[in-house]
Coordinates of C-alpha atoms (C1' of nucleotides) in Angstrom, one line a residue:
Chain A
M1 CA 0.1 -0.1 -0.2
S2 CA 1.3 3.2 -1.0
R3 CA 2.0 5.9 2.0
T4 CA 2.8 9.6 2.1
V5 CA 4.1 11.8 5.1
I6 CA 1.5 15.1 5.5
G7 CA 2.7 17.5 8.8
G8 CA 4.9 14.7 10.1
K9 CA 2.3 11.9 10.2
L10 CA 2.3 9.0 8.2
Y11 CA -0.9 8.1 6.3
R12 CA -1.6 5.5 4.2
M13 CA -3.0 6.7 1.0
G14 CA -6.2 5.0 -0.3
R15 CA -9.0 6.2 -2.5
W16 CA -9.4 9.2 -0.8
E17 CA -8.0 12.1 1.3
P18 CA -6.5 11.2 4.6
D19 CA -7.7 11.4 7.9
A20 CA -10.9 12.0 7.2
R21 CA -11.5 11.7 11.3
G22 CA -9.3 14.5 12.1
R23 CA -10.8 16.8 9.4
M24 CA -14.2 16.3 10.6
Q25 CA -12.9 16.8 13.8
E26 CA -11.3 20.2 12.7
A27 CA -14.2 21.3 10.9
A28 CA -16.7 20.6 13.7
L29 CA -14.4 23.0 15.8
E30 CA -14.5 25.5 13.0
L31 CA -18.0 25.6 12.4
F32 CA -19.4 24.9 16.1
G33 CA -17.5 27.8 17.1
E34 CA -18.9 30.1 14.2
R35 CA -22.5 29.4 14.0
G36 CA -22.9 27.5 17.4
Y37 CA -23.4 23.8 17.7
A38 CA -27.2 23.8 17.5
R39 CA -27.1 25.9 14.3
T40 CA -24.5 23.2 12.6
T41 CA -25.9 20.2 11.0
A42 CA -23.6 17.3 11.1
A43 CA -24.2 17.4 7.3
E44 CA -22.6 20.6 6.9
V45 CA -19.8 19.3 9.1
A46 CA -19.1 16.6 6.9
E47 CA -19.1 18.4 3.9
R48 CA -16.4 20.8 4.8
A49 CA -14.3 17.6 5.9
G50 CA -15.2 16.4 2.2
V51 CA -17.1 13.7 3.1
T52 CA -20.7 12.8 3.3
E53 CA -23.2 13.0 6.3
R54 CA -22.9 8.8 6.7
T55 CA -19.1 9.0 6.9
F56 CA -19.6 11.1 9.7
F57 CA -21.9 8.8 11.7
R58 CA -19.4 5.9 10.8
H59 CA -16.8 7.4 12.9
F60 CA -18.5 9.1 15.6
P61 CA -21.6 7.8 17.2
D62 CA -23.3 10.9 17.3
K63 CA -23.1 14.8 16.7
R64 CA -21.7 15.6 19.9
E65 CA -18.9 13.2 20.0
V66 CA -16.7 14.9 17.4
L67 CA -15.6 17.1 20.1
F68 CA -15.1 14.5 22.7
A69 CA -13.4 11.6 20.9
N70 CA -10.1 11.5 23.0
D71 CA -10.3 8.4 25.1
D72 CA -6.6 8.7 25.1
L73 CA -6.5 10.7 28.4
R74 CA -8.8 8.3 30.5
D75 CA -6.3 5.7 29.5
R76 CA -3.4 7.5 30.1
L77 CA -4.6 8.4 33.5
A78 CA -5.5 5.0 34.3
A79 CA -2.1 3.4 33.0
T80 CA -0.2 6.2 35.4
V81 CA -2.4 5.0 38.3
A82 CA -1.9 1.7 38.0
A83 CA 1.9 1.6 37.5
D84 CA 2.9 3.8 40.6
E85 CA 3.0 0.8 42.9
G86 CA 4.5 2.1 45.9
A87 CA 2.6 5.4 46.5
S88 CA -0.4 5.5 48.6
P89 CA -3.5 6.0 46.7
V90 CA -4.1 9.6 47.2
E91 CA -0.2 10.2 45.8
A92 CA -0.9 7.6 43.2
V93 CA -4.1 9.5 41.7
A94 CA -2.2 12.7 41.9
A95 CA 0.7 11.5 39.7
G96 CA -2.0 10.1 37.3
L97 CA -3.5 13.6 37.5
D98 CA -0.1 15.0 36.7
V99 CA 0.2 13.3 33.6
V100 CA -3.6 14.3 32.1
A101 CA -2.8 18.1 33.4
G102 CA 0.6 18.0 31.6
V103 CA -0.9 17.0 28.3
L104 CA -3.8 19.4 28.7
Q105 CA -1.6 22.5 29.9
D106 CA 0.2 22.1 26.3
R107 CA -2.8 23.1 24.7
R108 CA -4.7 26.1 26.6
E109 CA -5.8 27.7 23.2
V110 CA -7.3 24.4 22.0
A111 CA -9.1 24.1 25.4
V112 CA -10.3 27.1 25.7
R113 CA -11.9 27.4 22.4
R114 CA -13.4 24.0 23.3
A115 CA -14.6 25.3 26.6
R116 CA -16.6 28.2 25.2
I117 CA -18.4 26.2 22.8
I118 CA -19.4 23.5 25.4
A119 CA -20.2 26.4 28.0
A120 CA -22.8 27.4 25.4
H121 CA -24.8 24.2 24.9
A122 CA -26.2 22.0 27.6
E123 CA -26.1 18.6 25.7
L124 CA -22.2 19.2 25.5
Q125 CA -22.0 19.9 29.0
E126 CA -23.7 16.4 29.6
R127 CA -21.3 14.5 27.2
E128 CA -18.4 16.3 29.2
L129 CA -19.8 15.2 32.6
K130 CA -20.0 11.5 30.8
K131 CA -16.7 11.5 30.0
L132 CA -15.1 12.6 33.2
A133 CA -17.3 10.3 34.8
S134 CA -15.9 7.5 32.9
W135 CA -12.5 8.7 34.2
S136 CA -14.0 8.2 37.5
T137 CA -15.0 4.5 36.5
A138 CA -11.6 3.8 35.3
L139 CA -9.9 5.1 38.4
E140 CA -12.1 3.2 40.4
H141 CA -11.2 -0.2 38.8
V142 CA -7.5 0.9 38.7
L143 CA -7.7 1.6 42.3
R144 CA -9.4 -1.9 43.1
G145 CA -6.8 -3.7 41.3
R146 CA -4.3 -2.0 43.7
G147 CA -5.8 -3.0 46.5
L148 CA -8.4 -0.6 47.8
A149 CA -11.6 -1.5 49.0
G150 CA -14.5 -0.9 46.8
P151 CA -16.6 1.9 48.5
D152 CA -13.1 3.6 49.2
A153 CA -12.3 3.2 45.6
M154 CA -15.3 4.9 44.2
L155 CA -15.1 7.7 46.9
L156 CA -11.4 8.2 46.1
A157 CA -12.3 7.9 42.3
E158 CA -15.2 10.2 42.2
V159 CA -13.7 12.9 44.2
S160 CA -10.4 12.9 42.5
V161 CA -12.3 13.6 39.6
A162 CA -14.4 16.5 41.2
V163 CA -11.1 17.9 42.4
F164 CA -9.7 17.6 38.4
R165 CA -13.0 19.3 37.1
V166 CA -12.1 22.7 39.9
A167 CA -8.7 22.5 38.8
Y168 CA -9.6 22.7 35.3
A169 CA -12.0 25.4 35.5
R170 CA -9.6 27.5 37.8
W171 CA -6.8 27.0 35.3
L172 CA -9.2 28.2 32.2
E173 CA -10.5 31.2 34.3
E174 CA -7.0 32.4 35.0
G175 CA -5.5 34.5 32.7
T176 CA -2.2 33.2 32.2
G177 CA -1.2 31.6 35.5
R178 CA 0.2 29.1 36.5
G179 CA 0.0 25.3 34.6
L180 CA -2.7 23.1 35.0
V181 CA -0.5 20.6 37.0
A182 CA 0.1 23.0 39.6
T183 CA -3.4 24.0 39.8
V184 CA -4.5 20.5 40.3
R185 CA -1.9 19.8 43.2
E186 CA -3.2 23.0 45.0
T187 CA -6.6 22.1 44.7
L188 CA -5.9 18.8 46.0
A189 CA -4.5 20.7 49.0
D190 CA -7.2 23.0 49.3
L191 CA -9.2 19.9 49.6
G192 CA -7.5 18.9 52.3
D193 CA -7.6 22.4 54.3
L194 CA -11.3 22.1 53.7
F195 CA -12.1 18.9 55.1
D196 CA -9.3 18.3 57.6
H197 CA -11.0 19.7 60.5
A198 CA -14.7 20.1 59.7
V199 CA -15.0 16.1 59.1
Q200 CA -13.7 15.4 62.7
G201 CA -17.3 16.6 63.9
L202 CA -19.2 14.9 61.5
H203 CA -18.5 11.7 62.4
N204 CA -20.8 12.9 65.6
H205 CA -23.8 13.1 63.7
S206 CA -23.4 9.5 62.7
P207 CA -22.7 7.5 66.0
G208 CA -22.0 4.1 65.5
S209 CA -21.9 3.8 61.5
H210 CA -18.4 3.4 61.7
E211 CA -17.9 1.1 64.5
G212 CA -15.4 -2.2 63.7
R213 CA -14.7 -0.6 60.1
H214 CA -12.1 1.7 61.4
P215 CA -10.2 0.5 64.7
P216 CA -8.8 3.3 66.8
G217 CA -5.2 3.7 66.6
Chain B
M1 CA -63.4 26.9 38.1
S2 CA -64.3 23.6 39.1
R3 CA -62.1 21.5 41.3
T4 CA -61.9 17.7 42.4
V5 CA -60.1 15.9 45.0
I6 CA -58.1 12.8 43.7
G7 CA -55.7 10.9 45.7
G8 CA -55.6 13.9 48.5
K9 CA -54.4 16.5 45.7
L10 CA -56.4 19.4 44.6
Y11 CA -57.1 19.2 41.1
R12 CA -58.4 21.8 38.6
M13 CA -60.8 20.0 36.2
G14 CA -60.5 21.5 32.9
R15 CA -61.4 20.0 29.8
W16 CA -59.1 17.2 29.9
E17 CA -58.0 14.6 32.7
P18 CA -56.1 16.1 35.6
D19 CA -52.4 15.4 35.9
A20 CA -51.1 14.7 32.5
R21 CA -47.6 15.6 33.6
G22 CA -47.8 12.8 36.3
R23 CA -49.5 10.4 34.1
M24 CA -46.6 10.9 31.4
Q25 CA -44.3 10.0 34.1
E26 CA -45.4 7.2 35.1
A27 CA -46.3 6.1 31.5
A28 CA -42.6 6.4 31.2
L29 CA -41.3 4.8 34.0
E30 CA -43.5 1.6 33.2
L31 CA -42.7 1.7 29.4
F32 CA -39.2 2.1 29.7
G33 CA -38.8 -0.4 32.3
E34 CA -40.7 -3.0 29.9
R35 CA -39.2 -2.3 26.5
G36 CA -36.4 -0.3 27.7
Y37 CA -35.7 3.4 26.8
A38 CA -34.4 3.2 23.4
R39 CA -37.2 1.0 22.2
T40 CA -40.0 3.4 23.4
T41 CA -40.9 6.2 21.4
A42 CA -42.3 9.6 22.8
A43 CA -45.3 9.0 20.9
E44 CA -46.1 5.7 23.0
V45 CA -45.8 7.3 26.1
A46 CA -47.9 10.0 25.0
E47 CA -50.3 7.6 24.2
R48 CA -50.5 5.6 27.1
A49 CA -51.0 8.6 29.1
G50 CA -53.8 10.1 26.8
V51 CA -52.1 12.6 25.2
T52 CA -50.4 13.5 21.9
E53 CA -47.1 13.6 21.5
R54 CA -47.0 17.5 20.8
T55 CA -48.3 17.7 24.4
F56 CA -45.6 15.3 25.8
F57 CA -42.9 17.6 24.3
R58 CA -45.0 20.8 25.9
H59 CA -44.1 19.3 29.2
F60 CA -40.7 18.1 28.8
P61 CA -38.0 19.6 26.6
D62 CA -36.9 16.6 25.5
K63 CA -37.7 12.7 26.0
R64 CA -35.1 11.8 28.6
E65 CA -36.4 14.8 30.8
V66 CA -39.7 12.8 31.7
L67 CA -37.3 10.7 34.0
F68 CA -35.6 14.0 35.8
A69 CA -38.3 16.6 36.3
N70 CA -37.7 17.1 39.6
D71 CA -35.3 20.2 40.1
D72 CA -37.3 20.2 43.6
L73 CA -34.8 18.5 45.3
R74 CA -32.2 20.6 44.1
D75 CA -33.6 23.8 45.1
R76 CA -34.7 22.3 48.6
L77 CA -30.9 21.3 48.9
A78 CA -30.0 25.1 48.4
A79 CA -32.7 26.5 50.7
T80 CA -31.4 24.2 53.6
V81 CA -27.5 25.1 52.9
A82 CA -28.5 29.0 52.8
A83 CA -30.6 28.7 55.9
D84 CA -28.2 27.2 58.2
E85 CA -26.2 30.5 59.1
G86 CA -24.5 29.4 62.2
A87 CA -22.8 26.4 60.9
S88 CA -19.4 25.6 59.2
P89 CA -19.6 25.5 55.3
V90 CA -19.2 21.9 55.3
E91 CA -21.6 21.4 58.3
A92 CA -23.9 23.2 56.7
V93 CA -23.9 20.9 53.0
A94 CA -23.9 18.4 55.2
A95 CA -27.3 19.4 56.7
G96 CA -28.3 20.2 53.2
L97 CA -27.9 16.7 52.0
D98 CA -29.6 15.4 55.0
V99 CA -32.6 17.1 53.5
V100 CA -32.1 15.7 50.2
A101 CA -31.3 12.3 51.7
G102 CA -34.5 12.1 53.6
V103 CA -36.8 12.6 51.1
L104 CA -35.1 10.1 48.7
Q105 CA -35.0 7.3 51.1
D106 CA -38.5 7.3 51.7
R107 CA -39.0 5.9 48.0
R108 CA -36.4 3.4 47.6
E109 CA -38.2 1.2 45.2
V110 CA -38.9 4.0 43.0
A111 CA -35.4 4.9 43.0
V112 CA -34.5 1.1 42.2
R113 CA -36.5 1.0 39.4
R114 CA -35.3 4.5 37.9
A115 CA -32.0 3.2 38.5
R116 CA -32.0 0.3 36.5
I117 CA -33.3 2.1 33.7
I118 CA -30.5 4.9 33.8
A119 CA -28.1 2.3 34.2
A120 CA -29.0 0.8 30.7
H121 CA -28.7 3.8 28.8
A122 CA -25.7 6.0 28.6
E123 CA -27.9 9.3 27.5
L124 CA -30.0 9.2 30.7
Q125 CA -26.7 8.6 32.3
E126 CA -25.4 11.9 31.2
R127 CA -28.9 13.7 31.9
E128 CA -28.5 12.2 35.4
L129 CA -24.9 13.4 35.7
K130 CA -26.4 17.2 34.4
K131 CA -28.8 17.0 36.9
L132 CA -26.6 16.4 39.7
A133 CA -24.2 19.0 38.2
S134 CA -26.8 21.7 38.7
W135 CA -26.9 20.7 42.4
S136 CA -23.1 21.7 42.3
T137 CA -23.9 24.8 40.6
A138 CA -26.5 25.5 43.0
L139 CA -24.6 24.5 46.1
E140 CA -21.6 26.6 44.9
H141 CA -24.1 30.0 44.6
V142 CA -25.2 29.5 48.1
L143 CA -21.9 29.0 49.7
R144 CA -20.8 32.2 47.8
G145 CA -23.7 33.8 49.5
R146 CA -22.6 32.6 53.0
G147 CA -19.1 34.2 52.3
L148 CA -17.0 31.4 51.2
A149 CA -14.4 32.4 48.7
G150 CA -15.2 31.6 45.2
P151 CA -12.8 28.9 44.3
D152 CA -13.2 27.1 47.6
A153 CA -17.1 27.4 47.3
M154 CA -17.0 25.4 43.9
L155 CA -14.3 23.0 45.3
L156 CA -16.7 22.3 48.1
A157 CA -19.7 22.1 46.1
E158 CA -18.3 19.8 43.5
V159 CA -16.7 17.5 46.2
S160 CA -19.7 17.1 48.2
V161 CA -22.1 16.4 45.3
A162 CA -19.4 13.7 44.5
V163 CA -19.8 12.3 48.2
F164 CA -23.5 12.3 47.4
R165 CA -23.3 10.6 44.3
V166 CA -21.2 7.8 45.9
A167 CA -23.4 7.5 48.8
Y168 CA -26.4 7.0 46.7
A169 CA -24.6 4.2 44.8
R170 CA -23.6 2.6 48.0
W171 CA -27.4 2.9 49.2
L172 CA -28.8 1.5 46.1
E173 CA -26.3 -1.6 46.1
E174 CA -27.0 -2.5 50.2
G175 CA -29.8 -5.0 50.1
T176 CA -31.8 -3.3 53.1
G177 CA -29.2 -1.8 54.8
R178 CA -29.0 1.7 56.8
G179 CA -31.1 4.6 55.3
L180 CA -29.3 7.2 52.6
V181 CA -28.8 9.6 55.5
A182 CA -26.8 7.8 57.5
T183 CA -25.1 6.5 54.0
V184 CA -24.2 10.1 53.3
R185 CA -22.9 11.1 56.6
E186 CA -20.8 8.0 56.7
T187 CA -19.5 8.7 53.3
L188 CA -18.5 12.0 54.4
A189 CA -16.6 10.7 57.4
D190 CA -14.9 8.2 54.9
L191 CA -13.6 11.0 52.7
G192 CA -12.0 12.5 55.9
D193 CA -10.3 9.3 56.6
L194 CA -9.0 9.0 53.2
F195 CA -7.7 12.4 52.7
D196 CA -7.0 13.4 56.3
H197 CA -3.6 12.5 56.2
A198 CA -2.6 11.8 52.8
V199 CA -3.0 15.6 51.4
Q200 CA -0.6 17.0 54.3
G201 CA 2.1 15.0 51.9
L202 CA 0.8 16.8 49.1
H203 CA 1.6 20.2 50.0
N204 CA 5.3 19.2 49.2
H205 CA 4.7 18.5 45.5
S206 CA 3.5 22.5 45.0
P207 CA 5.7 24.3 47.1
G208 CA 4.6 28.3 47.3
S209 CA 1.3 27.6 45.8
H210 CA -0.4 28.3 48.9
E211 CA 1.8 31.0 50.7
G212 CA 0.1 33.9 52.3
R213 CA -3.2 32.1 51.5
H214 CA -3.6 29.9 54.5
P215 CA -1.7 31.2 57.5
P216 CA -0.6 28.8 59.9
G217 CA -2.1 29.0 63.3
Chain C
dA1 C1' -0.8 -10.1 -15.0
dC2 C1' -5.4 -11.8 -13.1
dC3 C1' -8.6 -12.4 -9.8
dA4 C1' -11.0 -12.9 -4.8
dC5 C1' -11.4 -10.3 -1.1
dC6 C1' -11.3 -6.5 2.3
dG7 C1' -12.5 -2.1 4.1
dA8 C1' -13.9 2.8 3.6
dT9 C1' -16.8 5.7 1.3
dG10 C1' -21.4 7.1 -1.4
dA11 C1' -26.1 6.6 -1.9
dC12 C1' -30.7 6.1 -0.6
dA13 C1' -34.9 5.5 2.4
dG14 C1' -36.9 5.1 6.9
dT15 C1' -37.7 6.0 11.9
dC16 C1' -37.8 8.7 15.6
dC17 C1' -37.0 13.1 18.0
dT18 C1' -38.1 18.1 18.0
dT19 C1' -40.4 22.4 16.9
dG20 C1' -42.9 25.8 14.6
dA21 C1' -47.8 27.6 13.1
dC22 C1' -52.5 27.4 13.5
dA23 C1' -57.2 25.6 15.1
dT24 C1' -60.0 24.3 19.1
dC25 C1' -62.7 24.6 22.9
dA26 C1' -63.9 24.5 28.2
dG27 C1' -63.5 27.7 31.9
dT28 C1' -63.0 33.0 33.3
dG29 C1' -64.1 37.6 34.1
dA30 C1' -66.3 41.7 32.5
Chain D
dT1 C1' -73.2 37.4 26.2
dC2 C1' -68.7 37.8 24.4
dA3 C1' -63.7 38.3 24.3
dC4 C1' -59.7 35.9 26.4
dT5 C1' -56.7 32.5 28.4
dG6 C1' -54.3 28.2 28.3
dA7 C1' -53.9 23.5 27.5
dT8 C1' -54.0 20.5 24.1
dG9 C1' -55.0 18.9 19.2
dT10 C1' -53.3 18.7 14.2
dC11 C1' -50.2 19.3 10.5
dA12 C1' -46.0 19.8 8.1
dA13 C1' -41.0 20.2 8.3
dG14 C1' -36.1 19.6 9.4
dG15 C1' -32.3 17.3 11.5
dA16 C1' -30.4 13.2 13.8
dC17 C1' -29.5 8.7 13.4
dT18 C1' -29.4 3.6 11.0
dG19 C1' -29.9 -0.3 8.2
dT20 C1' -28.8 -1.8 3.4
dC21 C1' -26.8 -2.1 -0.7
dA22 C1' -23.5 -0.5 -4.3
dT23 C1' -18.8 0.9 -5.5
dC24 C1' -14.1 0.7 -6.0
dG25 C1' -9.0 1.2 -5.0
dG26 C1' -5.6 -1.6 -2.5
dT27 C1' -4.3 -6.3 -1.0
dG28 C1' -2.6 -10.8 -1.6
dG29 C1' -2.5 -15.1 -3.4
dT30 C1' -1.9 -17.7 -7.8

DNA sequence: ACCACCGATGACAGTCCTTGACATCAGTGA
DNA sequence: TCACTGATGTCAAGGACTGTCATCGGTGGT
């Protein structure tokens, strides 16, 4: 099969232009940014990418997904957390978030563009929430694999993603402040400050609910 | 206008059967449970409720919403947190979650039915996530109103909802264990145990990021 | 060279979701 | 009595998706 290099990438040259998927993703970012998501049809995105509407839906299960097709990050997050055997669960998750944040903070401009589009359409916000929820699920599985108890695994996974979500929002708001990695770390620390003292008192409200599960000492 | 009492509720009797909205919600729960969400059309739900498809979409902005039309809970959550002036932010949120959990734990059967349907369809999971996200937003606003700094408000709001999500999952799994209220309290305490010690070490990873913001003492 | 096969795409019809526009009619209030 | 309101019905249309079949370069074996 003939091959060609375009923009540093190796392409398999077939009957059609290469990287239809990437072209559609770019076209979507452009059109959604110009006219808005709702006023752009899938057929229009496909047309700008030089393919038919049918091909669009072969690459993306639905119209929204063209903006969210990057399960890569989730997998790298999970892989990192799984790899760091020696660390505590919280530290391992923090390390995983470092990796993800590191990747994202290198493309702040694209992130801002995307965020603007998503902020304007509830359907896209739902999809974003779902994507982050899949991070939680992946994290939970990995944490269980590390030996963390099931309930604690889900709790740590969900809260960690919540922290990341907050950090991401902070990072996007900041004009040109710190990197996302540092922001995530700071947010984690803030969580500690916030709950550190407060939760002690909360134990009193549910007396007995913990007996036997957390032996004193 | 003529009025009638049905099932303890006062209805305004018009040209049509009363409570079209409620009938559609029930019909949806039934049909989605029987055939599944995807294999049930909005027109079918409407038909079982004795109205037309058009009326369905007048009551619910989209097909999913028929399962999620209860912003009531969010409002009660926000109201409770806003009312409890004396308590600390974390305690106030906990009190708010108590109220919400109290309402939900009285209808465990319906909750389980709903959860089964939602678990089977990604689109519904997205909507559920969005609903909980709206709790976060509401919480954040209320917490700011209480004087909590913006960043901390969002962090506490997001993490609190994450905790609730975990508690809700635990409560649904448990055969016939504790109530949801107790489960939420326990989960909050678990969060404390999980992060209490761990986060201290995390401060070392982002040196300087907190200087001046949290004076020692 | 020849040929059978594969895989990405095009073409097209059909279902369902969702919305806009207009009609209907019981109840309400002047 | 009558104009008005509000919830509903009716109809048409557009856009999101899906199933099915046709197309045709590239590949690999002979």
